[in-house]
Amino acid sequence: MTRALTKPTAVLRDGKSLVAAGLIDQGARAEADAVARRYAVAVTPAVQALIDPTDPADPIARQFLPSSAELKNQPDEDADPIGDDAFSPVKGIVHRYPDRVLLKLVHTCPVYCRYCFRRERVGQGEAPLSTPEVQRALDYVRARPDIWEVILTGGDPFVLSSRRLRDTITALDRIDHLGVVRIHTRVPIADPDHIDDDLVAALSADKAVYVVIHCNHARELSTPAVAAIRRIVDAGIPVLAQSVLLKGVNDDAASLEALFRALVRARVKPYYLHHPDRAPGTTHFRPSLATGRTIVDGLQGRLSGLCQPTYVLDIPGGHGKVPVAIERAAETGDGAYVLRDRNGHLHDYRDNVDNVDNVDNGS
Ligand SMILES: *Cc1c(COP(=O)(O)O)cnc(C)c1O
Ligand code: SF4
Protein backbone atom coordinates (compact mmCIF):
# COMPACT_ATOMS: atom_id res chain seq x y z
CA MET A 1 0.00 0.00 0.00
CA THR A 2 1.45 3.37 -0.91
CA ARG A 3 0.82 6.51 1.00
CA ALA A 4 -0.41 9.67 -0.72
CA LEU A 5 2.67 11.86 -0.83
CA THR A 6 0.94 15.19 -0.53
CA LYS A 7 0.10 16.63 2.84
CA PRO A 8 -3.51 15.63 3.64
CA THR A 9 -6.01 18.47 3.44
CA ALA A 10 -9.46 16.84 3.35
CA VAL A 11 -11.57 15.11 5.96
CA LEU A 12 -12.09 11.51 4.80
CA ARG A 13 -15.62 10.19 5.19
CA ASP A 14 -15.99 7.11 2.99
CA GLY A 15 -14.24 4.09 1.56
CA LYS A 16 -13.26 5.81 -1.66
CA SER A 17 -11.42 8.68 0.03
CA LEU A 18 -9.77 6.34 2.55
CA VAL A 19 -8.45 4.21 -0.32
CA ALA A 20 -7.27 7.30 -2.22
CA ALA A 21 -5.38 8.47 0.87
CA GLY A 22 -3.68 5.09 1.14
CA LEU A 23 -5.20 4.36 4.54
CA ILE A 24 -7.11 1.23 3.53
CA ASP A 25 -6.73 -1.31 0.72
CA GLN A 26 -9.10 -1.35 -2.22
CA GLY A 27 -10.34 -4.70 -0.89
CA ALA A 28 -11.54 -3.06 2.33
CA ARG A 29 -13.46 -0.31 0.57
CA ALA A 30 -16.91 -1.96 0.42
CA GLU A 31 -16.68 -2.88 4.07
CA ALA A 32 -15.70 0.68 5.03
CA ASP A 33 -18.66 2.01 3.08
CA ALA A 34 -21.01 -0.43 4.80
CA VAL A 35 -19.82 0.85 8.17
CA ALA A 36 -20.03 4.47 7.01
CA ARG A 37 -23.68 3.96 6.06
CA ARG A 38 -24.40 2.87 9.64
CA TYR A 39 -22.10 5.12 11.71
CA ALA A 40 -20.39 8.41 10.94
CA VAL A 41 -16.81 8.26 9.69
CA ALA A 42 -14.46 11.25 9.67
CA VAL A 43 -10.68 11.25 9.60
CA THR A 44 -9.18 14.73 9.72
CA PRO A 45 -5.85 15.65 8.10
CA ALA A 46 -4.23 15.87 11.55
CA VAL A 47 -5.33 12.33 12.36
CA GLN A 48 -4.31 11.06 8.90
CA ALA A 49 -0.84 12.39 9.59
CA LEU A 50 -0.65 10.29 12.77
CA ILE A 51 -1.49 6.99 11.07
CA ASP A 52 1.24 4.64 9.88
CA PRO A 53 -0.54 2.72 7.09
CA THR A 54 2.25 0.14 6.99
CA ASP A 55 1.49 -0.93 10.56
CA PRO A 56 -1.49 -3.32 10.64
CA ALA A 57 -1.80 -2.75 14.42
CA ASP A 58 -1.55 1.04 14.31
CA PRO A 59 -3.28 2.34 17.46
CA ILE A 60 -4.43 5.54 15.75
CA ALA A 61 -5.87 3.74 12.71
CA ARG A 62 -7.72 1.39 15.03
CA GLN A 63 -9.47 4.30 16.73
CA PHE A 64 -10.61 6.09 13.59
CA LEU A 65 -10.70 3.79 10.53
CA PRO A 66 -13.96 1.85 10.09
CA SER A 67 -13.85 -1.91 10.59
CA SER A 68 -16.40 -4.58 9.71
CA ALA A 69 -16.34 -5.69 13.37
CA GLU A 70 -18.54 -2.64 14.04
CA LEU A 71 -21.40 -4.27 12.18
CA LYS A 72 -21.60 -7.10 14.73
CA ASN A 73 -23.89 -6.36 17.65
CA GLN A 74 -23.79 -8.27 20.91
CA PRO A 75 -26.83 -8.80 23.14
CA ASP A 76 -25.25 -6.82 26.00
CA GLU A 77 -24.83 -3.74 23.81
CA ASP A 78 -27.24 -0.83 23.98
CA ALA A 79 -27.92 2.20 21.76
CA ASP A 80 -27.97 4.35 24.91
CA PRO A 81 -25.34 2.50 26.96
CA ILE A 82 -25.09 4.89 29.88
CA GLY A 83 -28.79 5.74 30.01
CA ASP A 84 -28.61 9.43 29.06
CA ASP A 85 -32.13 9.55 27.63
CA ALA A 86 -33.88 8.78 30.92
CA PHE A 87 -32.14 11.76 32.54
CA SER A 88 -32.88 14.37 29.90
CA PRO A 89 -35.51 16.77 31.29
CA VAL A 90 -35.19 19.23 28.39
CA LYS A 91 -33.55 18.89 25.01
CA GLY A 92 -29.77 19.12 25.26
CA ILE A 93 -29.56 18.62 29.04
CA VAL A 94 -28.60 15.41 30.85
CA HIS A 95 -29.10 15.78 34.60
CA ARG A 96 -28.01 12.62 36.38
CA TYR A 97 -26.03 13.98 39.34
CA PRO A 98 -27.43 16.64 41.67
CA ASP A 99 -24.71 19.27 41.20
CA ARG A 100 -23.87 19.06 37.51
CA VAL A 101 -25.48 18.72 34.09
CA LEU A 102 -24.33 17.93 30.61
CA LEU A 103 -25.26 20.48 27.96
CA LYS A 104 -25.13 18.94 24.49
CA LEU A 105 -25.19 21.79 21.99
CA VAL A 106 -24.12 19.84 18.92
CA HIS A 107 -24.18 16.26 17.75
CA THR A 108 -21.21 16.34 15.42
CA CYS A 109 -17.49 15.79 15.99
CA PRO A 110 -14.42 16.63 13.92
CA VAL A 111 -13.49 12.92 13.97
CA TYR A 112 -15.60 9.91 14.82
CA CYS A 113 -14.10 7.43 17.23
CA ARG A 114 -15.03 3.89 16.30
CA TYR A 115 -15.78 2.98 19.94
CA CYS A 116 -17.87 6.13 20.62
CA PHE A 117 -20.39 5.58 23.43
CA ARG A 118 -22.80 8.02 21.77
CA ARG A 119 -22.37 6.64 18.25
CA GLU A 120 -26.12 6.19 17.80
CA ARG A 121 -26.53 9.93 18.34
CA VAL A 122 -23.45 11.76 17.15
CA GLY A 123 -22.87 12.23 13.44
CA GLN A 124 -26.36 10.91 12.65
CA GLY A 125 -27.65 14.14 11.16
CA GLU A 126 -29.23 15.58 14.29
CA ALA A 127 -29.17 19.39 14.09
CA PRO A 128 -27.40 21.54 16.69
CA LEU A 129 -29.69 23.01 19.34
CA SER A 130 -31.58 25.98 17.92
CA THR A 131 -31.35 29.35 19.66
CA PRO A 132 -34.69 28.83 21.49
CA GLU A 133 -33.62 25.32 22.50
CA VAL A 134 -30.38 26.70 23.92
CA GLN A 135 -32.42 29.29 25.80
CA ARG A 136 -34.67 26.60 27.29
CA ALA A 137 -31.62 24.58 28.36
CA LEU A 138 -30.08 27.68 29.97
CA ASP A 139 -33.40 28.45 31.68
CA TYR A 140 -33.35 24.96 33.15
CA VAL A 141 -29.91 25.65 34.65
CA ARG A 142 -30.88 29.14 35.85
CA ALA A 143 -33.93 27.81 37.68
CA ARG A 144 -31.92 25.23 39.66
CA PRO A 145 -29.50 26.64 42.23
CA ASP A 146 -28.24 23.13 43.04
CA ILE A 147 -26.53 23.00 39.66
CA TRP A 148 -22.93 24.00 40.29
CA GLU A 149 -21.31 22.87 37.06
CA VAL A 150 -22.28 22.78 33.39
CA ILE A 151 -20.38 20.39 31.16
CA LEU A 152 -20.47 21.22 27.45
CA THR A 153 -20.22 17.96 25.56
CA GLY A 154 -22.00 16.35 22.70
CA GLY A 155 -20.81 16.06 20.03
CA ASP A 156 -17.80 18.30 20.30
CA PRO A 157 -18.55 21.86 21.50
CA PHE A 158 -15.46 23.18 19.71
CA VAL A 159 -17.10 22.56 16.32
CA LEU A 160 -19.28 25.59 17.15
CA SER A 161 -18.20 28.94 15.82
CA SER A 162 -16.15 30.96 18.30
CA ARG A 163 -18.99 33.48 18.37
CA ARG A 164 -21.59 30.89 19.44
CA LEU A 165 -19.17 29.41 21.92
CA ARG A 166 -18.49 32.82 23.39
CA ASP A 167 -22.22 33.61 23.66
CA THR A 168 -22.86 30.35 25.49
CA ILE A 169 -19.93 30.77 27.88
CA THR A 170 -20.99 34.37 28.56
CA ALA A 171 -24.56 33.28 29.34
CA LEU A 172 -23.27 30.58 31.70
CA ASP A 173 -20.82 33.01 33.29
CA ARG A 174 -23.78 35.20 34.29
CA ILE A 175 -25.53 32.43 36.26
CA ASP A 176 -24.59 33.19 39.85
CA HIS A 177 -24.91 29.72 41.32
CA LEU A 178 -22.60 28.12 38.76
CA GLY A 179 -19.02 27.59 39.90
CA VAL A 180 -17.55 25.84 36.89
CA VAL A 181 -17.99 25.47 33.15
CA ARG A 182 -16.34 22.37 31.77
CA ILE A 183 -15.80 21.59 28.09
CA HIS A 184 -15.16 18.10 26.74
CA THR A 185 -13.38 18.07 23.39
CA ARG A 186 -11.24 16.06 21.00
CA VAL A 187 -10.38 19.06 18.79
CA PRO A 188 -6.88 19.69 20.21
CA ILE A 189 -5.97 16.19 18.91
CA ALA A 190 -8.20 15.98 15.83
CA ASP A 191 -7.79 19.52 14.49
CA PRO A 192 -5.19 21.38 16.58
CA ASP A 193 -5.02 24.45 14.32
CA HIS A 194 -8.67 25.09 15.10
CA ILE A 195 -7.60 26.11 18.61
CA ASP A 196 -6.79 29.65 17.54
CA ASP A 197 -6.80 32.99 19.35
CA ASP A 198 -10.51 33.55 18.65
CA LEU A 199 -11.50 30.23 20.11
CA VAL A 200 -9.32 30.64 23.19
CA ALA A 201 -10.68 34.17 23.71
CA ALA A 202 -14.22 32.75 23.55
CA LEU A 203 -13.44 30.67 26.65
CA SER A 204 -12.60 33.66 28.78
CA ALA A 205 -14.90 33.96 31.81
CA ASP A 206 -14.92 35.04 35.43
CA LYS A 207 -15.94 31.57 36.47
CA ALA A 208 -13.52 28.69 36.32
CA VAL A 209 -13.47 27.13 32.86
CA TYR A 210 -11.91 23.68 32.57
CA VAL A 211 -11.13 21.93 29.30
CA VAL A 212 -11.07 18.13 29.27
CA ILE A 213 -9.45 16.65 26.19
CA HIS A 214 -10.10 13.11 24.99
CA CYS A 215 -6.80 11.35 24.25
CA ASN A 216 -5.99 7.65 24.20
CA HIS A 217 -2.46 7.22 22.91
CA ALA A 218 0.82 9.06 23.42
CA ARG A 219 1.16 9.45 19.65
CA GLU A 220 -1.96 11.63 19.57
CA LEU A 221 0.09 14.30 21.34
CA SER A 222 1.74 15.53 18.16
CA THR A 223 3.71 18.79 18.09
CA PRO A 224 0.65 20.73 16.81
CA ALA A 225 -1.59 19.11 19.45
CA VAL A 226 0.81 20.00 22.26
CA ALA A 227 0.99 23.56 20.91
CA ALA A 228 -2.82 23.76 20.84
CA ILE A 229 -3.00 22.58 24.44
CA ARG A 230 -0.40 25.12 25.38
CA ARG A 231 -2.49 27.95 23.92
CA ILE A 232 -5.38 26.91 26.17
CA VAL A 233 -3.22 26.54 29.27
CA ASP A 234 -1.47 29.84 28.60
CA ALA A 235 -4.87 31.52 28.74
CA GLY A 236 -5.18 30.34 32.34
CA ILE A 237 -7.50 27.42 31.59
CA PRO A 238 -6.66 24.13 33.31
CA VAL A 239 -6.62 21.18 30.93
CA LEU A 240 -7.45 17.64 32.02
CA ALA A 241 -7.73 14.46 29.97
CA GLN A 242 -10.10 11.57 29.76
CA SER A 243 -8.94 8.39 28.11
CA VAL A 244 -10.72 5.19 27.22
CA LEU A 245 -9.09 1.82 27.88
CA LEU A 246 -9.24 0.22 24.44
CA LYS A 247 -8.20 -3.22 23.28
CA GLY A 248 -5.48 -2.93 20.65
CA VAL A 249 -4.92 0.76 21.38
CA ASN A 250 -3.68 1.19 24.93
CA ASP A 251 -4.57 -1.97 26.88
CA ASP A 252 -1.13 -2.59 28.33
CA ALA A 253 0.85 -0.93 31.08
CA ALA A 254 3.57 0.45 28.78
CA SER A 255 1.08 2.22 26.47
CA LEU A 256 -0.80 3.74 29.39
CA GLU A 257 2.40 4.82 31.06
CA ALA A 258 3.58 6.51 27.86
CA LEU A 259 0.18 8.16 27.42
CA PHE A 260 -0.11 9.52 30.94
CA ARG A 261 3.49 10.75 31.02
CA ALA A 262 3.03 12.47 27.64
CA LEU A 263 -0.16 14.12 28.86
CA VAL A 264 1.44 15.43 32.05
CA ARG A 265 4.44 16.72 30.08
CA ALA A 266 1.96 18.55 27.85
CA ARG A 267 0.54 20.20 31.02
CA VAL A 268 -2.51 17.96 31.04
CA LYS A 269 -3.71 16.16 34.17
CA PRO A 270 -5.15 12.69 33.41
CA TYR A 271 -8.60 12.78 35.00
CA TYR A 272 -10.46 9.61 34.06
CA LEU A 273 -9.55 6.35 32.41
CA HIS A 274 -12.90 4.99 31.24
CA HIS A 275 -13.69 1.35 30.85
CA PRO A 276 -15.41 1.30 27.43
CA ASP A 277 -19.20 1.51 27.39
CA ARG A 278 -21.33 -1.13 25.72
CA ALA A 279 -22.14 0.84 22.61
CA PRO A 280 -23.31 -1.19 19.60
CA GLY A 281 -20.59 -2.78 17.51
CA THR A 282 -17.75 -2.04 19.92
CA THR A 283 -17.14 -5.45 21.50
CA HIS A 284 -13.75 -5.70 19.79
CA PHE A 285 -12.60 -2.66 21.78
CA ARG A 286 -13.62 -3.87 25.25
CA PRO A 287 -11.08 -5.62 27.45
CA SER A 288 -12.57 -7.53 30.36
CA LEU A 289 -12.91 -5.57 33.54
CA ALA A 290 -10.52 -8.05 35.17
CA THR A 291 -7.87 -7.24 32.55
CA GLY A 292 -8.41 -3.52 32.97
CA ARG A 293 -8.13 -3.73 36.73
CA THR A 294 -4.88 -5.70 36.55
CA ILE A 295 -3.30 -3.26 34.10
CA VAL A 296 -4.33 -0.20 36.08
CA ASP A 297 -3.20 -1.75 39.36
CA GLY A 298 0.24 -2.21 37.86
CA LEU A 299 0.58 1.54 37.35
CA GLN A 300 -0.19 2.35 40.97
CA GLY A 301 2.86 3.61 42.80
CA ARG A 302 5.07 3.18 39.74
CA LEU A 303 4.10 6.43 38.05
CA SER A 304 3.93 9.90 39.52
CA GLY A 305 0.59 10.61 41.13
CA LEU A 306 0.17 13.30 38.50
CA CYS A 307 0.02 10.48 35.93
CA GLN A 308 -2.75 8.50 37.68
CA PRO A 309 -6.30 9.02 36.45
CA THR A 310 -9.24 7.40 38.22
CA TYR A 311 -10.29 4.22 36.44
CA VAL A 312 -14.08 4.38 36.11
CA LEU A 313 -16.97 2.48 34.62
CA ASP A 314 -20.31 4.02 33.77
CA ILE A 315 -22.83 1.56 35.17
CA PRO A 316 -25.08 0.47 32.29
CA GLY A 317 -28.59 1.85 32.61
CA GLY A 318 -27.78 5.34 33.88
CA HIS A 319 -26.59 4.68 37.43
CA GLY A 320 -23.52 6.85 36.99
CA LYS A 321 -19.77 6.36 37.12
CA VAL A 322 -17.97 4.30 39.71
CA PRO A 323 -14.25 3.83 40.36
CA VAL A 324 -13.38 0.22 39.54
CA ALA A 325 -9.66 -0.08 40.36
CA ILE A 326 -8.64 -2.94 42.63
CA GLU A 327 -8.89 -1.78 46.22
CA ARG A 328 -5.61 -1.46 48.07
CA ALA A 329 -7.20 -0.96 51.45
CA ALA A 330 -9.32 -3.76 52.90
CA GLU A 331 -11.36 -3.11 56.03
CA THR A 332 -11.08 -5.94 58.51
CA GLY A 333 -13.42 -4.48 61.12
CA ASP A 334 -13.28 -2.23 64.21
CA GLY A 335 -11.17 0.43 62.53
CA ALA A 336 -8.60 -2.06 61.31
CA TYR A 337 -7.38 -2.28 57.73
CA VAL A 338 -4.90 -4.16 55.62
CA LEU A 339 -3.09 -1.95 53.10
CA ARG A 340 -1.29 -3.36 50.07
CA ASP A 341 1.76 -1.40 48.92
CA ARG A 342 3.08 -1.14 45.37
CA ASN A 343 5.27 -4.23 45.84
CA GLY A 344 2.34 -6.33 46.97
CA HIS A 345 3.36 -6.33 50.63
CA LEU A 346 0.57 -6.13 53.18
CA HIS A 347 0.56 -3.74 56.14
CA ASP A 348 -1.82 -3.42 59.06
CA TYR A 349 -3.33 -0.05 59.78
CA ARG A 350 -5.56 0.79 62.71
CA ASP A 351 -7.49 3.95 63.45
CA ASN A 352 -6.82 5.50 66.82
CA VAL A 353 -9.96 4.75 68.88
CA ASP A 354 -10.35 8.51 69.48
CA ASN A 355 -10.72 9.00 65.74
CA VAL A 356 -13.39 6.37 65.28
CA ASP A 357 -16.55 8.37 65.28
CA ASN A 358 -19.69 8.80 63.30
CA VAL A 359 -18.98 9.91 59.77
CA ASP A 360 -21.34 12.26 58.04
CA ASN A 361 -21.03 11.24 54.40
CA GLY A 362 -23.49 13.80 53.19
CA SER A 363 -26.09 11.34 51.99
C1 LIG B 1 -19.86 11.69 33.23
C2 LIG B 1 -20.99 12.54 33.51
C3 LIG B 1 -20.84 13.72 34.24
C4 LIG B 1 -19.50 14.18 34.75
O1 LIG B 1 -19.12 13.38 35.81
P1 LIG B 1 -17.77 13.73 36.60
O2 LIG B 1 -17.58 12.53 37.48
O3 LIG B 1 -18.03 14.99 37.36
O4 LIG B 1 -16.70 13.92 35.59
C5 LIG B 1 -21.94 14.47 34.48
N1 LIG B 1 -23.16 14.10 34.06
C6 LIG B 1 -23.35 12.97 33.36
C7 LIG B 1 -24.72 12.62 32.92
C8 LIG B 1 -22.28 12.14 33.05
O5 LIG B 1 -22.46 11.03 32.35
S1 SF4 C 1 -15.05 12.70 20.17
FE1 SF4 C 1 -16.37 11.78 21.77
S2 SF4 C 1 -18.49 12.09 21.07
FE2 SF4 C 1 -17.12 12.42 19.30
S3 SF4 C 1 -16.98 10.45 18.28
FE3 SF4 C 1 -15.25 10.52 19.71
S4 SF4 C 1 -16.03 9.56 21.58
FE4 SF4 C 1 -17.84 10.09 20.31
XYZ file of C-alpha atoms and ligand atoms in Angstrom:
386
model
C 0.000 0.000 0.000
C 1.448 3.370 -0.906
C 0.817 6.514 0.999
C -0.410 9.670 -0.717
C 2.671 11.855 -0.829
C 0.937 15.193 -0.529
C 0.100 16.628 2.844
C -3.506 15.626 3.644
C -6.009 18.473 3.440
C -9.458 16.844 3.354
C -11.572 15.106 5.959
C -12.095 11.505 4.799
C -15.624 10.187 5.195
C -15.986 7.114 2.995
C -14.235 4.086 1.559
C -13.258 5.812 -1.656
C -11.422 8.681 0.032
C -9.773 6.341 2.546
C -8.451 4.209 -0.321
C -7.270 7.303 -2.220
C -5.385 8.471 0.871
C -3.678 5.088 1.141
C -5.199 4.360 4.541
C -7.111 1.233 3.532
C -6.733 -1.306 0.722
C -9.096 -1.348 -2.219
C -10.335 -4.705 -0.889
C -11.539 -3.062 2.329
C -13.459 -0.313 0.570
C -16.910 -1.957 0.417
C -16.675 -2.881 4.068
C -15.698 0.680 5.026
C -18.657 2.014 3.076
C -21.008 -0.431 4.797
C -19.821 0.852 8.167
C -20.027 4.472 7.009
C -23.680 3.957 6.059
C -24.401 2.871 9.641
C -22.096 5.122 11.712
C -20.395 8.413 10.943
C -16.806 8.261 9.686
C -14.463 11.254 9.666
C -10.684 11.249 9.601
C -9.175 14.725 9.724
C -5.851 15.648 8.104
C -4.227 15.870 11.550
C -5.328 12.328 12.360
C -4.313 11.056 8.904
C -0.841 12.391 9.588
C -0.650 10.286 12.772
C -1.489 6.992 11.070
C 1.237 4.640 9.882
C -0.538 2.716 7.093
C 2.254 0.139 6.988
C 1.486 -0.932 10.561
C -1.491 -3.321 10.639
C -1.799 -2.753 14.418
C -1.555 1.038 14.310
C -3.276 2.338 17.459
C -4.432 5.536 15.751
C -5.868 3.739 12.712
C -7.721 1.390 15.032
C -9.470 4.298 16.728
C -10.613 6.092 13.587
C -10.703 3.792 10.530
C -13.959 1.846 10.091
C -13.851 -1.914 10.591
C -16.402 -4.583 9.709
C -16.339 -5.693 13.369
C -18.541 -2.640 14.036
C -21.397 -4.274 12.179
C -21.604 -7.097 14.732
C -23.890 -6.356 17.651
C -23.789 -8.272 20.913
C -26.831 -8.800 23.140
C -25.248 -6.823 26.001
C -24.828 -3.737 23.813
C -27.239 -0.829 23.975
C -27.923 2.202 21.759
C -27.967 4.353 24.910
C -25.343 2.495 26.957
C -25.092 4.892 29.883
C -28.789 5.740 30.009
C -28.610 9.431 29.061
C -32.135 9.552 27.634
C -33.882 8.784 30.924
C -32.136 11.761 32.541
C -32.875 14.368 29.905
C -35.508 16.770 31.292
C -35.189 19.232 28.394
C -33.552 18.891 25.015
C -29.769 19.117 25.256
C -29.560 18.622 29.038
C -28.605 15.410 30.855
C -29.098 15.778 34.601
C -28.009 12.624 36.378
C -26.029 13.978 39.336
C -27.429 16.643 41.668
C -24.712 19.269 41.202
C -23.873 19.061 37.508
C -25.477 18.720 34.094
C -24.331 17.929 30.612
C -25.262 20.478 27.963
C -25.125 18.944 24.493
C -25.187 21.785 21.994
C -24.115 19.842 18.919
C -24.176 16.257 17.749
C -21.209 16.337 15.420
C -17.490 15.792 15.994
C -14.421 16.628 13.922
C -13.494 12.924 13.974
C -15.605 9.911 14.816
C -14.103 7.434 17.230
C -15.027 3.894 16.301
C -15.780 2.978 19.940
C -17.875 6.127 20.620
C -20.391 5.576 23.429
C -22.801 8.019 21.768
C -22.371 6.639 18.248
C -26.119 6.193 17.803
C -26.534 9.928 18.336
C -23.445 11.763 17.147
C -22.874 12.226 13.443
C -26.359 10.909 12.647
C -27.646 14.143 11.155
C -29.227 15.576 14.289
C -29.166 19.392 14.091
C -27.399 21.543 16.694
C -29.692 23.015 19.342
C -31.581 25.979 17.919
C -31.350 29.346 19.660
C -34.691 28.833 21.488
C -33.624 25.316 22.501
C -30.381 26.697 23.921
C -32.420 29.293 25.805
C -34.672 26.596 27.294
C -31.625 24.581 28.359
C -30.075 27.682 29.967
C -33.403 28.447 31.683
C -33.351 24.956 33.152
C -29.913 25.650 34.655
C -30.881 29.143 35.851
C -33.927 27.805 37.678
C -31.915 25.229 39.657
C -29.495 26.644 42.233
C -28.241 23.125 43.044
C -26.528 22.998 39.660
C -22.928 23.997 40.287
C -21.308 22.869 37.056
C -22.283 22.780 33.393
C -20.383 20.389 31.157
C -20.465 21.221 27.453
C -20.218 17.963 25.563
C -22.003 16.354 22.695
C -20.808 16.060 20.027
C -17.804 18.299 20.302
C -18.555 21.861 21.495
C -15.457 23.180 19.706
C -17.102 22.562 16.321
C -19.277 25.591 17.145
C -18.202 28.940 15.819
C -16.147 30.957 18.296
C -18.986 33.476 18.369
C -21.591 30.893 19.438
C -19.170 29.407 21.915
C -18.492 32.824 23.390
C -22.219 33.607 23.655
C -22.857 30.348 25.491
C -19.930 30.774 27.879
C -20.985 34.366 28.562
C -24.557 33.276 29.335
C -23.273 30.580 31.705
C -20.819 33.011 33.295
C -23.784 35.196 34.288
C -25.526 32.431 36.256
C -24.587 33.186 39.849
C -24.914 29.716 41.318
C -22.595 28.115 38.765
C -19.019 27.586 39.900
C -17.551 25.839 36.895
C -17.991 25.466 33.152
C -16.339 22.372 31.765
C -15.803 21.591 28.090
C -15.159 18.096 26.744
C -13.377 18.074 23.388
C -11.239 16.056 20.995
C -10.382 19.057 18.794
C -6.876 19.687 20.212
C -5.967 16.195 18.909
C -8.196 15.980 15.832
C -7.787 19.516 14.491
C -5.187 21.378 16.579
C -5.019 24.445 14.319
C -8.675 25.092 15.096
C -7.600 26.109 18.615
C -6.795 29.650 17.544
C -6.800 32.994 19.355
C -10.512 33.546 18.646
C -11.503 30.226 20.114
C -9.320 30.636 23.190
C -10.679 34.165 23.714
C -14.220 32.750 23.552
C -13.439 30.668 26.651
C -12.604 33.664 28.777
C -14.898 33.958 31.809
C -14.920 35.039 35.427
C -15.938 31.574 36.471
C -13.515 28.686 36.318
C -13.470 27.132 32.859
C -11.908 23.683 32.567
C -11.134 21.926 29.301
C -11.067 18.132 29.267
C -9.446 16.648 26.185
C -10.097 13.115 24.994
C -6.796 11.354 24.249
C -5.985 7.652 24.202
C -2.460 7.218 22.911
C 0.818 9.058 23.420
C 1.163 9.451 19.648
C -1.958 11.629 19.570
C 0.093 14.298 21.336
C 1.744 15.533 18.158
C 3.713 18.787 18.087
C 0.649 20.731 16.806
C -1.586 19.110 19.455
C 0.815 20.001 22.257
C 0.992 23.561 20.907
C -2.824 23.763 20.841
C -3.002 22.580 24.445
C -0.396 25.125 25.381
C -2.490 27.954 23.917
C -5.383 26.906 26.168
C -3.219 26.539 29.271
C -1.470 29.835 28.605
C -4.874 31.517 28.737
C -5.182 30.336 32.339
C -7.500 27.419 31.592
C -6.657 24.134 33.310
C -6.617 21.178 30.933
C -7.454 17.637 32.022
C -7.727 14.455 29.966
C -10.096 11.572 29.763
C -8.939 8.390 28.109
C -10.721 5.187 27.223
C -9.089 1.820 27.876
C -9.239 0.221 24.439
C -8.200 -3.218 23.281
C -5.480 -2.931 20.652
C -4.916 0.760 21.381
C -3.682 1.192 24.926
C -4.573 -1.966 26.878
C -1.135 -2.586 28.331
C 0.854 -0.929 31.085
C 3.567 0.450 28.780
C 1.075 2.217 26.475
C -0.804 3.742 29.386
C 2.401 4.816 31.064
C 3.583 6.514 27.864
C 0.182 8.157 27.420
C -0.110 9.524 30.938
C 3.491 10.754 31.018
C 3.030 12.467 27.635
C -0.156 14.123 28.865
C 1.444 15.430 32.048
C 4.443 16.718 30.083
C 1.960 18.545 27.847
C 0.539 20.199 31.017
C -2.515 17.956 31.042
C -3.707 16.164 34.173
C -5.147 12.692 33.409
C -8.598 12.778 34.996
C -10.464 9.609 34.059
C -9.554 6.346 32.405
C -12.901 4.988 31.239
C -13.690 1.347 30.851
C -15.411 1.295 27.434
C -19.196 1.513 27.395
C -21.329 -1.130 25.720
C -22.140 0.844 22.609
C -23.315 -1.187 19.601
C -20.589 -2.776 17.506
C -17.750 -2.044 19.924
C -17.138 -5.447 21.501
C -13.754 -5.699 19.795
C -12.601 -2.659 21.784
C -13.615 -3.866 25.246
C -11.081 -5.621 27.451
C -12.571 -7.533 30.362
C -12.914 -5.565 33.544
C -10.522 -8.052 35.174
C -7.866 -7.236 32.552
C -8.408 -3.517 32.974
C -8.129 -3.731 36.732
C -4.882 -5.705 36.551
C -3.302 -3.260 34.096
C -4.330 -0.196 36.085
C -3.203 -1.751 39.363
C 0.244 -2.210 37.858
C 0.576 1.538 37.351
C -0.186 2.355 40.966
C 2.855 3.614 42.795
C 5.072 3.175 39.736
C 4.103 6.434 38.050
C 3.930 9.902 39.522
C 0.595 10.612 41.125
C 0.167 13.304 38.501
C 0.024 10.484 35.933
C -2.747 8.503 37.676
C -6.304 9.021 36.453
C -9.244 7.397 38.216
C -10.293 4.222 36.439
C -14.082 4.380 36.109
C -16.974 2.475 34.621
C -20.310 4.020 33.765
C -22.829 1.559 35.175
C -25.078 0.471 32.286
C -28.588 1.852 32.608
C -27.779 5.336 33.880
C -26.593 4.678 37.429
C -23.515 6.846 36.992
C -19.765 6.363 37.116
C -17.968 4.296 39.714
C -14.254 3.835 40.362
C -13.380 0.219 39.544
C -9.665 -0.078 40.355
C -8.637 -2.941 42.627
C -8.887 -1.779 46.221
C -5.609 -1.457 48.065
C -7.196 -0.965 51.446
C -9.321 -3.759 52.904
C -11.364 -3.106 56.029
C -11.080 -5.942 58.509
C -13.420 -4.480 61.123
C -13.277 -2.234 64.207
C -11.174 0.434 62.533
C -8.597 -2.057 61.307
C -7.379 -2.283 57.730
C -4.903 -4.163 55.617
C -3.093 -1.951 53.103
C -1.293 -3.360 50.072
C 1.762 -1.399 48.919
C 3.083 -1.138 45.374
C 5.266 -4.228 45.836
C 2.337 -6.326 46.966
C 3.363 -6.332 50.632
C 0.565 -6.130 53.178
C 0.556 -3.739 56.142
C -1.819 -3.415 59.059
C -3.327 -0.047 59.782
C -5.564 0.785 62.711
C -7.490 3.953 63.452
C -6.822 5.498 66.820
C -9.955 4.750 68.885
C -10.351 8.507 69.482
C -10.718 9.001 65.744
C -13.392 6.367 65.282
C -16.547 8.375 65.276
C -19.689 8.800 63.297
C -18.982 9.913 59.775
C -21.345 12.261 58.037
C -21.027 11.243 54.398
C -23.489 13.802 53.189
C -26.089 11.344 51.989
C -19.857 11.688 33.230
C -20.993 12.536 33.507
C -20.840 13.721 34.241
C -19.505 14.179 34.753
O -19.118 13.380 35.811
P -17.768 13.735 36.599
O -17.584 12.528 37.476
O -18.032 14.986 37.361
O -16.695 13.918 35.590
C -21.941 14.470 34.479
N -23.160 14.102 34.061
C -23.348 12.970 33.357
C -24.716 12.622 32.918
C -22.279 12.143 33.053
O -22.462 11.030 32.349
S -15.052 12.702 20.174
Fe -16.368 11.779 21.774
S -18.492 12.087 21.070
Fe -17.123 12.420 19.303
S -16.977 10.448 18.275
Fe -15.255 10.520 19.706
S -16.030 9.557 21.584
Fe -17.838 10.088 20.313
